[in-house]
Short mmCIF file of C-alpha atoms and ligand atoms in Angstrom, two decimals:
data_model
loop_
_atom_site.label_atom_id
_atom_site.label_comp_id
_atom_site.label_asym_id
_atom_site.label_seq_id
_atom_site.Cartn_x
_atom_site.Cartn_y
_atom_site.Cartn_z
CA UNK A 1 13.08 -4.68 19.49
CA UNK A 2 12.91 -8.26 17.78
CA UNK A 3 10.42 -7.64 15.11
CA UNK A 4 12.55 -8.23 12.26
CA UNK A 5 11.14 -6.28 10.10
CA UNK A 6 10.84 -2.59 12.82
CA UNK A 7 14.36 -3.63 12.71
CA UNK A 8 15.03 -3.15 9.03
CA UNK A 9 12.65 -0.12 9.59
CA UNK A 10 14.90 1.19 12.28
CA UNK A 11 17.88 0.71 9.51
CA UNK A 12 19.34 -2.54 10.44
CA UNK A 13 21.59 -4.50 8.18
CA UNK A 14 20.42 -8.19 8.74
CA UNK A 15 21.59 -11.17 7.42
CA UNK A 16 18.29 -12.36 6.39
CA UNK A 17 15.42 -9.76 5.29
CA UNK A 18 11.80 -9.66 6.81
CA UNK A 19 9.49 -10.53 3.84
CA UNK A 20 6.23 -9.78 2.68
CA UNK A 21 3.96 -9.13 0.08
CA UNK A 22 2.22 -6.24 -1.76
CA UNK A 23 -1.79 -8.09 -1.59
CA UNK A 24 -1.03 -10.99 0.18
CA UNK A 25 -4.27 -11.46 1.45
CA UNK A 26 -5.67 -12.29 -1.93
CA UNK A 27 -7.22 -14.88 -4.39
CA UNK A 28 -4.84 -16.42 -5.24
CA UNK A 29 -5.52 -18.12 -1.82
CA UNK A 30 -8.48 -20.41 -2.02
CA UNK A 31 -8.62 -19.86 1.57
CA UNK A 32 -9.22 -15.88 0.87
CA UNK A 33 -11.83 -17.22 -1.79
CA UNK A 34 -13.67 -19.44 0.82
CA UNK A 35 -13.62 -15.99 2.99
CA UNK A 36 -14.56 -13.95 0.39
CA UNK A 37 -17.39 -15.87 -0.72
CA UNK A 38 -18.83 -16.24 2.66
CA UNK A 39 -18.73 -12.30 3.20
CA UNK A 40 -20.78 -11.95 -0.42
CA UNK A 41 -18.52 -9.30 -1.37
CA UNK A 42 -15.38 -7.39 -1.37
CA UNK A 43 -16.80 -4.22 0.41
CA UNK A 44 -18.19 -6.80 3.22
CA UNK A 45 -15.51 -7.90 3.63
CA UNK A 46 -13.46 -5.00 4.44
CA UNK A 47 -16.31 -3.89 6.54
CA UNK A 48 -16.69 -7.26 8.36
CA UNK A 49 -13.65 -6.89 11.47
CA UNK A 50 -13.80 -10.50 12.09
CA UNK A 51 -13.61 -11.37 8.60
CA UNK A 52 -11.44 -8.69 7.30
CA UNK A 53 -8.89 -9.76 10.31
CA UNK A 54 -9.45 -13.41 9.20
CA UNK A 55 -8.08 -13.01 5.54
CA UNK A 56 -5.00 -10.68 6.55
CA UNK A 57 -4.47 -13.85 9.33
CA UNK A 58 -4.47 -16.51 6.53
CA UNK A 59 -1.40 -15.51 4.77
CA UNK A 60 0.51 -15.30 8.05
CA UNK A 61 -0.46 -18.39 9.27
CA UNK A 62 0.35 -20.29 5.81
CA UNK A 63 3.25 -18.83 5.16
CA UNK A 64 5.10 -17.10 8.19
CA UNK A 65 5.52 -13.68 6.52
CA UNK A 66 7.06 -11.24 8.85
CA UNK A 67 4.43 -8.83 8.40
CA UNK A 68 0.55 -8.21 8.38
CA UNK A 69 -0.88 -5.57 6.01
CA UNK A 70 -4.25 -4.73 7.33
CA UNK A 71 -7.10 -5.92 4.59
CA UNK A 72 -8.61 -3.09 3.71
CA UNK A 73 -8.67 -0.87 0.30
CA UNK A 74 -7.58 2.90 -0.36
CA UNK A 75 -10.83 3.19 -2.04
CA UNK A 76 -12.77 3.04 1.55
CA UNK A 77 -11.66 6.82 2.42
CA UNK A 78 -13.48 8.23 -0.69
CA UNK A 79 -16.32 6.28 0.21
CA UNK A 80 -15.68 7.44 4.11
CA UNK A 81 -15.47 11.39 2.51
CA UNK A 82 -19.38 10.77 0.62
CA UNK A 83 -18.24 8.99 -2.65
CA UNK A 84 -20.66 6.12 -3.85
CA UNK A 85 -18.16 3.06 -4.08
CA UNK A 86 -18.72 -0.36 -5.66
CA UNK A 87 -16.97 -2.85 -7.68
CA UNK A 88 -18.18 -4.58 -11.13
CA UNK A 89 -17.28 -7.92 -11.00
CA UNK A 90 -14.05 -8.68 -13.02
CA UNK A 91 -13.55 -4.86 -14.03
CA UNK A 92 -12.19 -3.32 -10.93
CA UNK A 93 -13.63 -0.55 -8.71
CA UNK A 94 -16.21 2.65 -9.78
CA UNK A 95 -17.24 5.48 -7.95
CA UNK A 96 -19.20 8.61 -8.32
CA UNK A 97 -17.08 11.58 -9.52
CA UNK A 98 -15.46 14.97 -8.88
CA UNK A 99 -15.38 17.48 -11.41
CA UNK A 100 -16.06 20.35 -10.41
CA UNK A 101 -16.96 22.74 -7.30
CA UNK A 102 -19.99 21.39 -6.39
CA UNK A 103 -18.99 17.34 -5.99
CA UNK A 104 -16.27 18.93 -3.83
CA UNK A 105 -18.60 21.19 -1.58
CA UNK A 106 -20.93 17.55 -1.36
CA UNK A 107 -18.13 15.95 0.19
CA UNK A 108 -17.67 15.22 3.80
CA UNK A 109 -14.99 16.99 6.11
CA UNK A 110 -11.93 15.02 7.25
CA UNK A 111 -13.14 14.82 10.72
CA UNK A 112 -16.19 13.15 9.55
CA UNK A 113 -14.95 9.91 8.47
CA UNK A 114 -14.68 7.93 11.36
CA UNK A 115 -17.96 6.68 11.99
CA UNK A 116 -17.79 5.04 8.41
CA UNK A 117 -14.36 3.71 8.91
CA UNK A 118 -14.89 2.56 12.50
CA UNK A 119 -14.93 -1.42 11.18
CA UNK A 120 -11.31 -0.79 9.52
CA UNK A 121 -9.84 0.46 13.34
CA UNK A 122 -12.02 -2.92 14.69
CA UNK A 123 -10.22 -4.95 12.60
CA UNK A 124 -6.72 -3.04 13.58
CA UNK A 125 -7.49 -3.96 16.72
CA UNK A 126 -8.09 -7.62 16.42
CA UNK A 127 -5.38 -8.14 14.63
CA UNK A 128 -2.73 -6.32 17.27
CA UNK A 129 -4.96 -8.96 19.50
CA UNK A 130 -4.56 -11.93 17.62
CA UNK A 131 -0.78 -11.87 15.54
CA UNK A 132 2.31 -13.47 16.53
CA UNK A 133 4.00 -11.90 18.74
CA UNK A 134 6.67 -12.00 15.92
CA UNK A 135 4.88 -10.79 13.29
CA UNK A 136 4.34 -6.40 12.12
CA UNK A 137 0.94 -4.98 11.83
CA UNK A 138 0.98 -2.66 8.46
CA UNK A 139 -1.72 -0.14 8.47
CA UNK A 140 -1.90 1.70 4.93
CA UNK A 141 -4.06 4.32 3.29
CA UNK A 142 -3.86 5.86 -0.60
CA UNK A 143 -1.74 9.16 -1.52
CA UNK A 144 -3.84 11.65 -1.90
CA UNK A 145 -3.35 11.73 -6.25
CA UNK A 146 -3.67 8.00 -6.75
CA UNK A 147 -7.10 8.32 -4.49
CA UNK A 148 -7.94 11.38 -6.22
CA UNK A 149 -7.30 10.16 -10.02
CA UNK A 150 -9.84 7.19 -9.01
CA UNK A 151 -12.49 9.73 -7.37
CA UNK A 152 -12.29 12.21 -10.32
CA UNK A 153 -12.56 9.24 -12.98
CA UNK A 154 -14.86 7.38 -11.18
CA UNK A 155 -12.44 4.34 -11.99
CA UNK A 156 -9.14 3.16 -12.80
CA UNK A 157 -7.51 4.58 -15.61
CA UNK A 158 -4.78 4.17 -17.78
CA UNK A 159 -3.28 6.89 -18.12
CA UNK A 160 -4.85 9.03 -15.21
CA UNK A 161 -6.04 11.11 -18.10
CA UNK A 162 -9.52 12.50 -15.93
CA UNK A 163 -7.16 13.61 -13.05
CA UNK A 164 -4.22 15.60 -15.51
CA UNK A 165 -7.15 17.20 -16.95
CA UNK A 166 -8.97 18.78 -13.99
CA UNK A 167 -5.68 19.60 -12.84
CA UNK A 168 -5.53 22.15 -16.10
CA UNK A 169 -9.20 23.00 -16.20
CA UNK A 170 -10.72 23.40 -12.75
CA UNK A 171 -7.15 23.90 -10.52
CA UNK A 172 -9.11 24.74 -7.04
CA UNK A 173 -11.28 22.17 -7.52
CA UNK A 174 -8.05 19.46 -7.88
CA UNK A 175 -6.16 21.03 -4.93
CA UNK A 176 -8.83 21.34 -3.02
CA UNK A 177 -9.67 17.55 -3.35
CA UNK A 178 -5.93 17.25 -2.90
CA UNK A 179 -6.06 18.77 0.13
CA UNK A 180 -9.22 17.01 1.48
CA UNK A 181 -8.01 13.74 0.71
CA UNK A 182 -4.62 14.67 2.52
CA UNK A 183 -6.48 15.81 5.89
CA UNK A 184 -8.41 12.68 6.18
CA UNK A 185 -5.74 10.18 5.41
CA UNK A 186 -3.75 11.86 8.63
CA UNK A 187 -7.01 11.33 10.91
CA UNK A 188 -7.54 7.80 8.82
CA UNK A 189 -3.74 6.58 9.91
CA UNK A 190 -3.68 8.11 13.07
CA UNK A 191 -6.96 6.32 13.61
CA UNK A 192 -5.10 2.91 12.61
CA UNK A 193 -2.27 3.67 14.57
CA UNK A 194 -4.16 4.45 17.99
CA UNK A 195 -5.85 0.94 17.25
CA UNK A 196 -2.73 -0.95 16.89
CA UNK A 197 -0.51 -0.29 13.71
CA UNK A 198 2.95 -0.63 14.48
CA UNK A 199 4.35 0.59 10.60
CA UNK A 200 2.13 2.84 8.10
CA UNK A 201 2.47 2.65 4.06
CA UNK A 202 0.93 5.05 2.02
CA UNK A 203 0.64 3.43 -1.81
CA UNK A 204 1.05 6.56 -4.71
CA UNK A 205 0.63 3.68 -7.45
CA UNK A 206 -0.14 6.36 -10.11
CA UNK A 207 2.70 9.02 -8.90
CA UNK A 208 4.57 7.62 -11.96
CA UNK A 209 2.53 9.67 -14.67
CA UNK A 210 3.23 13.19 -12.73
CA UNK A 211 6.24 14.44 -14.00
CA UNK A 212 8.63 17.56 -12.93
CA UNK A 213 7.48 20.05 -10.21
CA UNK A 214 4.12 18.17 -10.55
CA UNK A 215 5.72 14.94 -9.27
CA UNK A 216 6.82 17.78 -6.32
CA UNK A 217 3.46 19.12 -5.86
CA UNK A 218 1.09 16.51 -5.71
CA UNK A 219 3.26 13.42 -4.71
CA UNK A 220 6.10 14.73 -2.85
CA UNK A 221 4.39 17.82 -1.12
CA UNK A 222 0.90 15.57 0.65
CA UNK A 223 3.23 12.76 1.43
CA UNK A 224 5.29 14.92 3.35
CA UNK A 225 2.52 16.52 4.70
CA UNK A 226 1.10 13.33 5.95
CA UNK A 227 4.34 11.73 7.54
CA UNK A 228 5.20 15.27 9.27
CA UNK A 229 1.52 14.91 10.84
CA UNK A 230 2.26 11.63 12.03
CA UNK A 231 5.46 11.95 13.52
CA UNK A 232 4.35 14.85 15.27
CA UNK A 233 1.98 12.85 16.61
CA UNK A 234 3.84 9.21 16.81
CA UNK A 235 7.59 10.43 16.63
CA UNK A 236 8.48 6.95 16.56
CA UNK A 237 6.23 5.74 14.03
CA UNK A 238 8.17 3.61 10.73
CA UNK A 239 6.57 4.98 7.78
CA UNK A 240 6.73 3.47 4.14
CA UNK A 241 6.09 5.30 0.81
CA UNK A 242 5.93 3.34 -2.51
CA UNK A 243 5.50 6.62 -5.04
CA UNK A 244 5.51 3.30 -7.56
CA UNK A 245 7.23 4.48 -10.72
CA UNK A 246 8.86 7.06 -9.73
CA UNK A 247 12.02 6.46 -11.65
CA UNK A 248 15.07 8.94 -11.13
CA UNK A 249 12.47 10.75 -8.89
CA UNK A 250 12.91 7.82 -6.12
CA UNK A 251 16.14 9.26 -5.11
CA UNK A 252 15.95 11.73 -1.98
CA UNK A 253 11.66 11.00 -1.92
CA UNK A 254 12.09 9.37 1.40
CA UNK A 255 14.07 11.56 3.39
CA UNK A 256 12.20 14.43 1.87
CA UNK A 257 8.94 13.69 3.10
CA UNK A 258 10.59 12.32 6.16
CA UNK A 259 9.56 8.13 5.38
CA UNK A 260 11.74 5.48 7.16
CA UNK A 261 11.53 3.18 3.70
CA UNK A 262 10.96 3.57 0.32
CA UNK A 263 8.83 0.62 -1.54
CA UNK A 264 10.17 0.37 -5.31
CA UNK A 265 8.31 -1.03 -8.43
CA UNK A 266 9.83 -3.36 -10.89
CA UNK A 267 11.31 -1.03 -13.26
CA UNK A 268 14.42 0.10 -11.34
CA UNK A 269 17.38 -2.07 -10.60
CA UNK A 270 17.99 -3.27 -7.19
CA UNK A 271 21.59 -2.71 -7.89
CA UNK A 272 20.69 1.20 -8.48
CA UNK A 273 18.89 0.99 -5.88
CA UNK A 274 21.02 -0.32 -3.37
CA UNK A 275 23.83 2.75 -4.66
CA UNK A 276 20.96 5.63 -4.37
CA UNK A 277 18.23 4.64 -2.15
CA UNK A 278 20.00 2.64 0.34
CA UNK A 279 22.27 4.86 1.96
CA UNK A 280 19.24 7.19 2.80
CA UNK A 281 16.58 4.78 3.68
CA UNK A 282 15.65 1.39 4.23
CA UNK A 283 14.67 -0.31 0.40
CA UNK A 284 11.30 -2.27 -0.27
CA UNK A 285 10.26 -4.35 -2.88
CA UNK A 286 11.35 -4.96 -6.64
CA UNK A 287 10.50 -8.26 -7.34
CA UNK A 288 8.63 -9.00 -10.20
CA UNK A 289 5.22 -10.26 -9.36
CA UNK A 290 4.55 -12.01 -12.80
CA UNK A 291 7.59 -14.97 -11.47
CA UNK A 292 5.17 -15.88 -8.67
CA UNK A 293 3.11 -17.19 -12.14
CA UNK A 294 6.18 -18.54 -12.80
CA UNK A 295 7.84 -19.57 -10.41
CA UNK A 296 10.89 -21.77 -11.45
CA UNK A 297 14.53 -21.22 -11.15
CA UNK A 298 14.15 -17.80 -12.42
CA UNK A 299 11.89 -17.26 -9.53
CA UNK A 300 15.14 -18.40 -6.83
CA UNK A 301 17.89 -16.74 -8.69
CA UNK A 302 15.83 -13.78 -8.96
CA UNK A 303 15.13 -13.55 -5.69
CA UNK A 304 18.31 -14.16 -4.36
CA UNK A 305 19.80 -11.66 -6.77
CA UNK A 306 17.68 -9.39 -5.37
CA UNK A 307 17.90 -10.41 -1.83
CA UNK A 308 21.85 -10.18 -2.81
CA UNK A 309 22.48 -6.73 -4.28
CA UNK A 310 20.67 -5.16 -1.35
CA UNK A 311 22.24 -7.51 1.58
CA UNK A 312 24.60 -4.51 2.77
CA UNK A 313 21.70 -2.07 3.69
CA UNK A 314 18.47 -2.15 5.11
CA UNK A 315 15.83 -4.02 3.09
CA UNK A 316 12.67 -5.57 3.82
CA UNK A 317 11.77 -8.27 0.36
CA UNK A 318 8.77 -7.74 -1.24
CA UNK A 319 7.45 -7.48 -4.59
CA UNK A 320 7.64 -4.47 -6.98
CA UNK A 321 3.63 -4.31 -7.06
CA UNK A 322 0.77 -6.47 -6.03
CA UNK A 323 0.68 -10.67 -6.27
CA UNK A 324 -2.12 -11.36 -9.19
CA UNK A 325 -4.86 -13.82 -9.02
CA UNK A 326 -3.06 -16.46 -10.64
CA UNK A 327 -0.07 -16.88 -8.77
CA UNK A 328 0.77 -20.30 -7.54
CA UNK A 329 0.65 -20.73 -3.59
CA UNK A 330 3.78 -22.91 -3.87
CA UNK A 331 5.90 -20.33 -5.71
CA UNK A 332 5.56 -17.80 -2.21
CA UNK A 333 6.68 -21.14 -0.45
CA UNK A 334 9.48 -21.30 -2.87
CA UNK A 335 10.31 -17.90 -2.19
CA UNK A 336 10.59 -17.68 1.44
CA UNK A 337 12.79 -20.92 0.95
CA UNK A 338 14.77 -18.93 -1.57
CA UNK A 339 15.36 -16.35 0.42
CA UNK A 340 16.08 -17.41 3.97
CA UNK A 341 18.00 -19.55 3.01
O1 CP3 B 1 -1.96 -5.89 0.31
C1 CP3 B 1 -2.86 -6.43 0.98
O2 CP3 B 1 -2.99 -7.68 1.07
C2 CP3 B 1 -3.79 -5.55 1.78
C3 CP3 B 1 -4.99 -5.13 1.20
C4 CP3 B 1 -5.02 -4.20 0.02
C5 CP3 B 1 -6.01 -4.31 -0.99
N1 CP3 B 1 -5.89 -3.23 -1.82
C6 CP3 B 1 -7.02 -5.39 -1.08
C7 CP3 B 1 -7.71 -5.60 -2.36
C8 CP3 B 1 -4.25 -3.07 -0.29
C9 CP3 B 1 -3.03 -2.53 0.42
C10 CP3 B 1 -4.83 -2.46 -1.44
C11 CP3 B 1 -4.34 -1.21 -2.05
C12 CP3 B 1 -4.94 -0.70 -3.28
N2 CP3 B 1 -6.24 -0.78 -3.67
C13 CP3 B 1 -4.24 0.05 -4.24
C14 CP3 B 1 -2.79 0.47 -4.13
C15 CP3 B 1 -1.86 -0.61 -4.46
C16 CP3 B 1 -1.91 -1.05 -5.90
O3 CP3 B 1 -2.40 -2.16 -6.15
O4 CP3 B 1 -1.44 -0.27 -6.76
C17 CP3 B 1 -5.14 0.38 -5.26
C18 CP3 B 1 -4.81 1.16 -6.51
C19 CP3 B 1 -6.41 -0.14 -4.90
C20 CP3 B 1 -7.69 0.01 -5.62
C21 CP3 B 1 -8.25 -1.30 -6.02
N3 CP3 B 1 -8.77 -2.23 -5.16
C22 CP3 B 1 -8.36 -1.80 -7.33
C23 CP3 B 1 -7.88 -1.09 -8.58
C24 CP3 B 1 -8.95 -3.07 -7.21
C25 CP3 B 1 -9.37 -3.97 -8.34
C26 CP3 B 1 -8.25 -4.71 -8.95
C27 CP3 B 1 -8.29 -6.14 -8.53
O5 CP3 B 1 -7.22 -6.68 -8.18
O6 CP3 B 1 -9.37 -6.74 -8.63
C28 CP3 B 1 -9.15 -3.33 -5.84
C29 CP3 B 1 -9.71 -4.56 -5.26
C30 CP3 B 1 -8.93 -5.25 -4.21
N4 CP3 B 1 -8.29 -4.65 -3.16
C31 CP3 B 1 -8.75 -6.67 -4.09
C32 CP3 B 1 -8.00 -6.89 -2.92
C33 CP3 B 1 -7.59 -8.21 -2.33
C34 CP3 B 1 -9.35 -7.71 -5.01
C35 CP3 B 1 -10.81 -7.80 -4.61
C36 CP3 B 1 -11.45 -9.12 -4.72
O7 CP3 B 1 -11.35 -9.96 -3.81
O8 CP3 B 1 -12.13 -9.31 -5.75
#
């Protein structure tokens, strides 16, 4: 196995970490722009193989990242279950809602999702075609609660407020869109998997606001749900969970659901992490995405602090949450420089 980074996966200690990052397929490339722009929209894009393979392609090639997320959004399996999905221009995604028994009843089964999501797997495919032979194809999907506070809100929300309160007021509704959303996103990754995904990451970026047995319930419980399905399936298949914000709560997650890494967000140390998280699983992540703004010296002796603290382990580097629009190219040069170095 010389992948680097199914070697960190596998729990390798290395003296240099694989590295990549949370959106790297993004505009902050002007290449990803020029893409983008020729597809008309976001949605097109993730629905055009050729193109969608093109942008997760363009990162690799510029910058030699060990790994290849598939481009692709969590937002496509509502859409694949019935929702109505679209995206206003600078305000992030909407789609129609679930609140009650009857949006859930409209919904689609999980075994009827594949004809809609059949451009994703084409573009899995392409990409196990076309990426160096060096390089780790990602496939991802969303946790069930952070895809089920969008499709109850019918956006993005703060404070997940929508999703807590259908939780109180209509229970079997929640769980059973809970439930929905957790028997598709098995068929959705084993789908990706079958096509050519060599790693899986599910992204929980809202399992920070459920707290106590609810963090157990509806973070812990369909994430373990999901990786038990897989590794049924693929016993050998690396699996990453980022249940982003977890806090104290990131400590055992991984080998409870049965993941092979944990991604972390910004607001742990990596020296905690490298005492707790470490011995368990392989660590992901941490690095503030607001120093690839930056950039700087901060941005090196961050890294490298990070890079540092979690050198006696195995860790793949990445950020604590998605690169933003305005990074600068040049800083994710310095950073690869930073670190392999
Ligand atoms: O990481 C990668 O490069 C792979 C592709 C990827 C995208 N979204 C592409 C994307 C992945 C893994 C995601 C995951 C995703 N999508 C998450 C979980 C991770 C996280 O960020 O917390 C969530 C919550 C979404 C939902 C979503 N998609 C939102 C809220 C938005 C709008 C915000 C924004 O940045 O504009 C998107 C759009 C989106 N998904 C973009 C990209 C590159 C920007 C779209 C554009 O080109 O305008």
């Amino acid at each position: 196995m010389s992948k680097l980074l199914l070697r960190a996966l596998a729990g390798a200690t290395l003296p240099v970490p694989p590295v990549w990052l949370m959106r790297q397929a993004g505009r902050y490339l002007p290449e990803y722009r020029a893409t983008r722009a020729q597809a008309g929209d976001f949605l097109s894009l993730c629905y055009t193989p050729d193109l969608a393979a093109e942008v997760t392609l363009q990162p690799i090639r510029r910058f030699g990242f060990d790994a290849a997320i598939l481009f692709a959004d969590i937002l496509l399996v509502p859409q694949a279950l019935g929702a109505d999905l679209w995206f206003e221009t600078g305000e992030g995604p909407r789609l129609s809602t679930v609140t009650g028994p009857d949006d859930l009843a409209k919904l689609k089964g999980p075994d009827d999702i594949h004809d809609h999501l059949a451009p994703v797997y084409e573009t899995v495919r392409i990409l196990a075609r076309e990426l160096p032979s060096e390089t780790t194809l990602i496939g991802f999907a969303g946790a069930p609660w952070t895809v089920a506070t969008y499709m109850i809100a019918g956006r993005g929300t703060p404070d997940q407020g929508p999703a807590h309160a259908l939780k109180r007021t209509d229970h079997a509704t929640f769980v059973g869109l809970i439930d929905r959303i957790t028997e598709a996103t098995i068929g959705y990754l084993a789908a990706q998997v079958e096509a050519g995904a060599e790693v899986v990451k599910l992204f929980d970026s809202w399992a920070g606001s459920l707290k106590g047995p609810e963090f157990d319930f509806y973070a812990l419980e369909p994430a373990k749900r999901i990786v038990t399905a897989l590794k049924q399936r693929y016993p050998d298949l690396p699996v990453i969970v980022f249940p982003r914000e977890a806090g104290s709560a990131y400590e055992g997650f991984a080998r409870a659901v049965g993941a092979d890494c944990i991604a972390i967000d910004t607001s742990v140390d990596a020296a905690w992490a490298a005492e707790h998280l470490q011995p368990e699983t392989c660590v992901q992540g941490n690095l503030d995405p607001k120093l690839m703004v930056t950039g700087g010296e901060e941005l090196v002796t961050e890294a490298r602090r990070i890079r540092d603290a979690l050198s006696n382990g195995p860790h793949i580097f990445n950020l604590g949450h998605g690169i933003t629009p305005d990074a600068d190219p040049e800083n994710v040069t310095r950073l690869l420089e930073a670190i392999r170095t």
